[in-house]
Tab-separated table of C-alpha atoms in Angstrom:
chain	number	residue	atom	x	y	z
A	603	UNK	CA	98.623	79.123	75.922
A	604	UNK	CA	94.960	78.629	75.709
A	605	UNK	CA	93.462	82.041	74.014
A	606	UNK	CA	90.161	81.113	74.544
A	607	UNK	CA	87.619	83.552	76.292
A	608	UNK	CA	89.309	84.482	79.884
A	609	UNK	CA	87.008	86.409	81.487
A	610	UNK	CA	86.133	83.672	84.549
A	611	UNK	CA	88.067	82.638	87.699
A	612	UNK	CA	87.174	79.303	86.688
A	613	UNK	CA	88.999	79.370	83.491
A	614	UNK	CA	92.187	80.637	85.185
A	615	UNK	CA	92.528	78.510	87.643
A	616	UNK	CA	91.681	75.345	84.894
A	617	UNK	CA	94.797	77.163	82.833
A	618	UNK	CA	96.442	76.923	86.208
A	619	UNK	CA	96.392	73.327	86.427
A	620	UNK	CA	93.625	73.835	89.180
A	621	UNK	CA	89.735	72.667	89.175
A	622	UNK	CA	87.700	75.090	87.390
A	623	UNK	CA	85.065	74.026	90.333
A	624	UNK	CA	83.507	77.131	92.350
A	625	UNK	CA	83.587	75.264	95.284
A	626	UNK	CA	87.010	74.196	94.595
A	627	UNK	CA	87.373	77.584	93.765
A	628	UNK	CA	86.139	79.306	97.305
A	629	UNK	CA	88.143	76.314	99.515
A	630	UNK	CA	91.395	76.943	97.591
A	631	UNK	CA	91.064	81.067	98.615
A	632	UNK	CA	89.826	80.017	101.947
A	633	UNK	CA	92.919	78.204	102.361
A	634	UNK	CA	95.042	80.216	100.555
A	635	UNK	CA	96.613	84.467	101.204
A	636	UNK	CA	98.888	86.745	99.777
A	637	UNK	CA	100.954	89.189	102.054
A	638	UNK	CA	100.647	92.671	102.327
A	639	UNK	CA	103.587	93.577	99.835
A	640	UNK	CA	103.459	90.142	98.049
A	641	UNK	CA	103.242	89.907	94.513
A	642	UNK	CA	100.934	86.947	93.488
A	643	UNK	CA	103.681	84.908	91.672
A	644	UNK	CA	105.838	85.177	94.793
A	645	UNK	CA	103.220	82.918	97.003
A	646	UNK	CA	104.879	79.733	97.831
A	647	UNK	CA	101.777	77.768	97.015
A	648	UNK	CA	102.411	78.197	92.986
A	649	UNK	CA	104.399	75.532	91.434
A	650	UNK	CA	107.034	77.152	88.790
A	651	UNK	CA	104.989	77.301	85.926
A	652	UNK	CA	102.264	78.805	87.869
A	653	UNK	CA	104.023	81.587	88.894
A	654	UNK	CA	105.636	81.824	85.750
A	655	UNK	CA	102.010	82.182	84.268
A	656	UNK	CA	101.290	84.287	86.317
A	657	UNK	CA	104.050	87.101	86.235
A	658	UNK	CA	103.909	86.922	82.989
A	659	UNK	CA	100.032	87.770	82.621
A	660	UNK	CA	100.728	91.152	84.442
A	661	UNK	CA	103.368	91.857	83.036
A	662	UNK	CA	102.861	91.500	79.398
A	663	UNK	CA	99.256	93.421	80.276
A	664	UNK	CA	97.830	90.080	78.605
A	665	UNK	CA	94.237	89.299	78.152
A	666	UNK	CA	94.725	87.233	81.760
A	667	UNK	CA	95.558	90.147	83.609
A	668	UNK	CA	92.215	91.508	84.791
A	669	UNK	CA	91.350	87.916	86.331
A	670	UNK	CA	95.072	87.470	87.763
A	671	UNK	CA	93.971	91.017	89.324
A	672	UNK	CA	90.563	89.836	90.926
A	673	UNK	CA	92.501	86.741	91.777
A	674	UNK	CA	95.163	89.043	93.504
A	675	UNK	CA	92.340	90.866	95.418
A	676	UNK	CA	90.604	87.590	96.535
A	677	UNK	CA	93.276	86.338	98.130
A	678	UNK	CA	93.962	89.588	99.961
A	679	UNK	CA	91.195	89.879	101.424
């Protein structure tokens, strides 16, 4: 796992497997929501390792886990 600073969406989502691009960024939670009572790895849009990442970022309270949160939010809303 990269421990490099992760305090950016753009970093996640590039440790995601995903362009790091703001406008790739935006389109990608344009296009993309989380249910009401959804948990963010539970979103069928993750591949297995993403998910995996991800539960695993709030669970462990990692350094990831603020961003995963702001991600969570952003695709709530």
């Amino acid at each position: 796992m990269d421990t490099s600073n992760h305090c950016n969406m753009s970093v996640l989502f590039e440790q995601l497997g995903l362009s790091g691009d703001i406008v790739q960024i935006n389109r990608f939670l344009k296009e993309h929501r989380l249910f009401e009572n959804q948990r963010i790895e539970q979103a069928d849009y993750w591949t297995p390792s993403q998910a995996a990442f991800l539960q695993q970022a709030i669970a462990e309270d990692s350094d990831w886990a603020e961003i995963v949160d702001h991600l969570d939010a952003a695709l709530r809303h």
